[in-house]
């Protein structure tokens, strides 16, 4: 088997694995309501497979450096969410999603210009989330209309994530760890939720799902920091496992808190 054919086969296999992960997460989210759906959406559905496959192709130093670039990008993602949520109250999908994605691209371009330390990346997250979470709070509680899934919804999300994984993996050796870390955290799940839900149920309900994702996304940022530290100390496999465990534990804690709050009402 030629090297080119082997590369294509393994790339398609990686895309299929990533797509299967998205399909499973999407079904869970759709059957569990907006709060659980938001928590599932902030699990590493797209970034996780990207980093796993990067770890198969590169050493721990590459992954650790990529995580440093990913950390401030997580702060840019919550800004994307805030812009969409605010604009979606009065505007259509094109304006709301277009403006949010445009701002994310601008912020990512700025982030790319600097070499980030762990402390600086954490500071960006704490500032961004400290500003955005209080501003998003008023948009979290919206009556959700019944959502009927269409046949192309899940394949659409899966294809987006599979494409992102293919781009990150196939270009990583050329663009290096910083750009790979930035591309791995493009908010493909948030974008697909906007594109699918906004035309169907309207801006405010779709915005409510993203607003409920804020706390989960904060935990995702902590997981990236854990991944960086653990990869440096213990290697890529342990670092990725600890990062996933951090995400799951954080979101389970948020779910437990929300359940307790509902029982007290």
Tab-separated table of C-alpha atoms in Angstrom:
chain	number	residue	atom	x	y	z
A	1	UNK	CA	0.000	0.000	0.000
A	2	UNK	CA	1.425	3.400	-0.996
A	3	UNK	CA	2.021	6.132	1.567
A	4	UNK	CA	-0.580	8.356	-0.110
A	5	UNK	CA	-3.253	5.650	0.024
A	6	UNK	CA	-2.415	4.813	3.631
A	7	UNK	CA	-2.718	8.475	4.570
A	8	UNK	CA	-6.113	8.797	2.867
A	9	UNK	CA	-7.456	5.612	4.496
A	10	UNK	CA	-6.342	6.612	7.983
A	11	UNK	CA	-7.631	10.157	7.475
A	12	UNK	CA	-11.059	8.852	6.437
A	13	UNK	CA	-11.056	6.499	9.426
A	14	UNK	CA	-10.295	9.374	11.775
A	15	UNK	CA	-13.055	11.457	10.198
A	16	UNK	CA	-15.505	8.569	10.634
A	17	UNK	CA	-14.593	8.170	14.315
A	18	UNK	CA	-15.064	11.887	14.930
A	19	UNK	CA	-18.393	11.838	13.084
A	20	UNK	CA	-19.632	8.861	15.126
A	21	UNK	CA	-18.782	10.719	18.331
A	22	UNK	CA	-20.776	13.761	17.176
A	23	UNK	CA	-23.786	11.646	16.190
A	24	UNK	CA	-23.869	10.016	19.636
A	25	UNK	CA	-23.509	13.324	21.471
A	26	UNK	CA	-26.172	14.964	19.284
A	27	UNK	CA	-28.733	12.250	19.992
A	28	UNK	CA	-28.092	12.514	23.742
A	29	UNK	CA	-28.422	16.293	23.634
A	30	UNK	CA	-31.665	16.273	21.651
A	31	UNK	CA	-33.324	13.786	24.007
A	32	UNK	CA	-32.256	15.503	27.231
A	33	UNK	CA	-33.512	19.098	26.919
A	34	UNK	CA	-31.730	22.466	26.622
A	35	UNK	CA	-29.757	22.369	29.882
A	36	UNK	CA	-28.324	18.874	29.380
A	37	UNK	CA	-27.951	19.629	25.682
A	38	UNK	CA	-25.847	22.661	26.546
A	39	UNK	CA	-23.647	20.590	28.842
A	40	UNK	CA	-23.169	17.921	26.174
A	41	UNK	CA	-22.342	20.631	23.629
A	42	UNK	CA	-19.469	21.860	25.823
A	43	UNK	CA	-17.824	18.449	26.012
A	44	UNK	CA	-14.809	18.109	23.674
A	45	UNK	CA	-16.928	16.846	20.787
A	46	UNK	CA	-14.751	18.337	18.048
A	47	UNK	CA	-11.566	19.394	19.856
A	48	UNK	CA	-11.217	16.009	21.549
A	49	UNK	CA	-10.916	13.900	18.382
A	50	UNK	CA	-8.670	16.550	16.822
A	51	UNK	CA	-6.241	16.408	19.740
A	52	UNK	CA	-6.309	12.617	19.932
A	53	UNK	CA	-5.322	12.325	16.290
A	54	UNK	CA	-2.710	15.084	16.654
A	55	UNK	CA	-1.224	13.095	19.539
A	56	UNK	CA	-0.924	10.060	17.262
A	57	UNK	CA	1.120	12.076	14.764
A	58	UNK	CA	3.169	14.371	17.020
A	59	UNK	CA	5.095	14.307	20.277
A	60	UNK	CA	4.023	15.609	23.671
A	61	UNK	CA	5.800	18.946	23.162
A	62	UNK	CA	3.635	19.624	20.087
A	63	UNK	CA	0.427	18.866	22.015
A	64	UNK	CA	1.472	20.952	25.017
A	65	UNK	CA	2.276	23.952	22.822
A	66	UNK	CA	-0.980	23.535	20.909
A	67	UNK	CA	-2.900	23.573	24.206
A	68	UNK	CA	-1.335	26.930	25.105
A	69	UNK	CA	-2.745	28.371	21.869
A	70	UNK	CA	-6.117	26.703	22.441
A	71	UNK	CA	-6.550	28.186	25.915
A	72	UNK	CA	-7.091	31.855	24.923
A	73	UNK	CA	-9.185	30.678	21.959
A	74	UNK	CA	-11.660	29.283	24.490
A	75	UNK	CA	-12.076	32.846	25.739
A	76	UNK	CA	-12.770	33.959	22.180
A	77	UNK	CA	-15.483	31.306	21.902
A	78	UNK	CA	-17.479	32.654	24.847
A	79	UNK	CA	-17.312	36.098	23.210
A	80	UNK	CA	-18.693	34.521	20.030
A	81	UNK	CA	-21.514	33.067	22.117
A	82	UNK	CA	-22.324	36.407	23.734
A	83	UNK	CA	-22.441	38.265	20.424
A	84	UNK	CA	-24.717	35.669	18.867
A	85	UNK	CA	-27.010	35.528	21.902
A	86	UNK	CA	-27.478	39.315	21.991
A	87	UNK	CA	-27.968	39.717	18.234
A	88	UNK	CA	-30.262	36.694	17.938
A	89	UNK	CA	-32.905	38.405	20.058
A	90	UNK	CA	-33.749	40.769	17.185
A	91	UNK	CA	-31.907	39.624	14.085
A	92	UNK	CA	-31.871	36.670	11.723
A	93	UNK	CA	-29.334	33.900	11.360
A	94	UNK	CA	-27.122	35.623	8.788
A	95	UNK	CA	-26.523	38.720	10.902
A	96	UNK	CA	-26.301	36.952	14.269
A	97	UNK	CA	-24.114	34.023	13.267
A	98	UNK	CA	-22.116	35.996	10.703
A	99	UNK	CA	-21.163	38.720	13.157
A	100	UNK	CA	-20.287	36.214	15.892
A	101	UNK	CA	-18.058	34.136	13.617
A	102	UNK	CA	-16.416	37.269	12.186
A	103	UNK	CA	-15.499	38.472	15.681
A	104	UNK	CA	-14.131	35.021	16.559
A	105	UNK	CA	-11.911	35.074	13.464
A	106	UNK	CA	-10.612	38.541	14.366
A	107	UNK	CA	-9.867	37.463	17.942
A	108	UNK	CA	-8.196	34.259	16.728
A	109	UNK	CA	-6.014	36.310	14.376
A	110	UNK	CA	-4.954	38.528	17.270
A	111	UNK	CA	-4.293	35.528	19.524
A	112	UNK	CA	-2.140	33.988	16.795
A	113	UNK	CA	0.239	36.952	16.969
A	114	UNK	CA	1.421	36.156	20.517
A	115	UNK	CA	3.255	33.347	22.255
A	116	UNK	CA	1.019	32.378	25.158
A	117	UNK	CA	1.960	31.168	28.608
A	118	UNK	CA	-0.333	29.140	30.825
A	119	UNK	CA	-0.850	32.106	33.163
A	120	UNK	CA	-1.728	34.479	30.329
A	121	UNK	CA	-4.145	31.985	28.778
A	122	UNK	CA	-5.919	31.444	32.095
A	123	UNK	CA	-6.121	35.203	32.631
A	124	UNK	CA	-7.825	35.656	29.259
A	125	UNK	CA	-10.384	33.009	30.178
A	126	UNK	CA	-11.127	34.449	33.612
A	127	UNK	CA	-11.589	37.954	32.194
A	128	UNK	CA	-13.698	36.811	29.239
A	129	UNK	CA	-15.934	34.536	31.303
A	130	UNK	CA	-16.106	37.025	34.168
A	131	UNK	CA	-17.605	39.530	31.746
A	132	UNK	CA	-19.703	37.227	29.560
A	133	UNK	CA	-21.345	34.888	32.097
A	134	UNK	CA	-23.223	37.673	33.967
A	135	UNK	CA	-24.280	39.228	30.653
A	136	UNK	CA	-25.580	35.877	29.377
A	137	UNK	CA	-27.563	35.069	32.540
A	138	UNK	CA	-30.676	36.999	31.502
A	139	UNK	CA	-30.960	35.032	28.249
A	140	UNK	CA	-30.841	31.522	29.760
A	141	UNK	CA	-34.503	31.047	30.666
A	142	UNK	CA	-36.623	30.885	27.530
A	143	UNK	CA	-39.532	28.550	26.850
A	144	UNK	CA	-38.272	25.997	24.374
A	145	UNK	CA	-40.589	25.042	21.496
A	146	UNK	CA	-40.790	21.452	20.337
A	147	UNK	CA	-37.897	20.655	18.033
A	148	UNK	CA	-38.469	18.109	15.285
A	149	UNK	CA	-35.198	16.683	14.051
A	150	UNK	CA	-34.792	16.571	10.314
A	151	UNK	CA	-32.943	13.801	8.554
A	152	UNK	CA	-29.959	15.965	7.649
A	153	UNK	CA	-29.337	17.560	11.074
A	154	UNK	CA	-27.010	14.966	12.567
A	155	UNK	CA	-25.180	14.190	9.282
A	156	UNK	CA	-24.642	17.930	8.836
A	157	UNK	CA	-23.042	18.279	12.280
A	158	UNK	CA	-21.019	15.121	11.802
A	159	UNK	CA	-19.712	16.259	8.427
A	160	UNK	CA	-18.656	19.633	9.835
A	161	UNK	CA	-16.683	18.052	12.667
A	162	UNK	CA	-15.204	15.392	10.393
A	163	UNK	CA	-14.068	18.125	7.996
A	164	UNK	CA	-12.515	20.126	10.828
A	165	UNK	CA	-10.647	17.044	12.069
A	166	UNK	CA	-9.397	16.345	8.541
A	167	UNK	CA	-8.111	19.910	8.142
A	168	UNK	CA	-6.399	19.981	11.544
A	169	UNK	CA	-4.754	16.572	11.147
A	170	UNK	CA	-3.680	16.916	7.518
A	171	UNK	CA	-2.180	20.410	7.918
A	172	UNK	CA	-0.653	20.098	11.409
A	173	UNK	CA	2.832	19.231	10.183
A	174	UNK	CA	2.829	22.283	7.950
A	175	UNK	CA	1.205	24.944	10.130
A	176	UNK	CA	2.733	23.877	13.456
A	177	UNK	CA	1.306	23.471	16.972
A	178	UNK	CA	0.038	27.038	17.474
A	179	UNK	CA	-2.199	27.138	14.388
A	180	UNK	CA	-3.246	23.524	14.969
A	181	UNK	CA	-4.317	24.415	18.518
A	182	UNK	CA	-6.314	27.366	17.238
A	183	UNK	CA	-8.029	25.397	14.455
A	184	UNK	CA	-8.832	22.511	16.788
A	185	UNK	CA	-10.933	24.852	18.921
A	186	UNK	CA	-12.981	26.446	16.177
A	187	UNK	CA	-16.517	26.350	17.716
A	188	UNK	CA	-17.968	24.022	15.110
A	189	UNK	CA	-20.614	22.644	17.495
A	190	UNK	CA	-21.889	26.111	18.441
A	191	UNK	CA	-21.932	27.162	14.789
A	192	UNK	CA	-23.879	24.086	13.715
A	193	UNK	CA	-26.404	24.652	16.519
A	194	UNK	CA	-26.963	28.210	15.291
A	195	UNK	CA	-27.390	27.123	11.672
A	196	UNK	CA	-29.755	24.250	12.476
A	197	UNK	CA	-31.861	25.642	15.331
A	198	UNK	CA	-32.187	29.365	14.557
A	199	UNK	CA	-34.300	29.022	11.386
A	200	UNK	CA	-36.453	26.361	13.041
A	201	UNK	CA	-37.215	27.608	16.556
A	202	UNK	CA	-36.124	31.233	16.371
A	203	UNK	CA	-33.305	33.318	17.770
A	204	UNK	CA	-34.166	33.604	21.492
A	205	UNK	CA	-34.624	29.837	22.122
A	206	UNK	CA	-31.441	29.032	20.207
A	207	UNK	CA	-29.647	31.769	22.122
A	208	UNK	CA	-30.867	30.214	25.380
A	209	UNK	CA	-29.073	26.957	24.552
A	210	UNK	CA	-25.818	28.823	23.951
A	211	UNK	CA	-26.309	30.960	27.060
A	212	UNK	CA	-26.708	27.797	29.142
A	213	UNK	CA	-23.400	26.569	27.705
A	214	UNK	CA	-21.332	29.325	29.331
A	215	UNK	CA	-20.485	27.529	32.565
A	216	UNK	CA	-19.716	24.305	30.715
A	217	UNK	CA	-17.381	26.169	28.386
A	218	UNK	CA	-15.552	27.566	31.413
A	219	UNK	CA	-14.875	23.994	32.536
A	220	UNK	CA	-13.635	23.186	29.042
A	221	UNK	CA	-11.045	25.942	29.407
A	222	UNK	CA	-9.896	24.436	32.692
A	223	UNK	CA	-9.591	21.069	30.951
A	224	UNK	CA	-7.282	22.601	28.333
A	225	UNK	CA	-5.067	23.959	31.116
A	226	UNK	CA	-5.035	20.535	32.787
A	227	UNK	CA	-4.125	18.945	29.470
A	228	UNK	CA	-1.154	21.263	28.981
A	229	UNK	CA	0.263	20.643	32.453
A	230	UNK	CA	-0.382	16.891	32.382
A	231	UNK	CA	1.059	16.413	28.893
A	232	UNK	CA	4.270	18.142	29.961
A	233	UNK	CA	4.526	16.005	33.096
A	234	UNK	CA	3.144	12.627	32.037
A	235	UNK	CA	2.840	12.537	28.249
A	236	UNK	CA	0.025	12.939	25.726
A	237	UNK	CA	-2.089	9.898	26.629
A	238	UNK	CA	-2.350	10.769	30.318
A	239	UNK	CA	-2.851	14.462	29.543
A	240	UNK	CA	-5.730	13.823	27.151
A	241	UNK	CA	-7.414	11.417	29.579
A	242	UNK	CA	-7.141	13.892	32.456
A	243	UNK	CA	-8.520	16.673	30.267
A	244	UNK	CA	-11.528	14.555	29.307
A	245	UNK	CA	-12.035	13.583	32.949
A	246	UNK	CA	-11.968	17.256	33.933
A	247	UNK	CA	-14.653	18.108	31.365
A	248	UNK	CA	-16.901	15.239	32.395
A	249	UNK	CA	-16.499	15.879	36.126
A	250	UNK	CA	-17.159	19.615	35.701
A	251	UNK	CA	-20.296	19.094	33.617
A	252	UNK	CA	-21.623	16.389	35.953
A	253	UNK	CA	-21.166	18.850	38.813
A	254	UNK	CA	-23.102	21.502	36.904
A	255	UNK	CA	-25.852	18.972	36.189
A	256	UNK	CA	-26.021	18.009	39.889
A	257	UNK	CA	-26.243	21.674	40.911
A	258	UNK	CA	-29.020	22.332	38.393
A	259	UNK	CA	-30.951	19.276	39.622
A	260	UNK	CA	-30.700	20.448	43.219
A	261	UNK	CA	-31.879	23.914	42.236
A	262	UNK	CA	-34.907	22.437	40.430
A	263	UNK	CA	-35.891	20.319	43.431
A	264	UNK	CA	-35.776	23.355	45.712
A	265	UNK	CA	-38.179	25.309	43.528
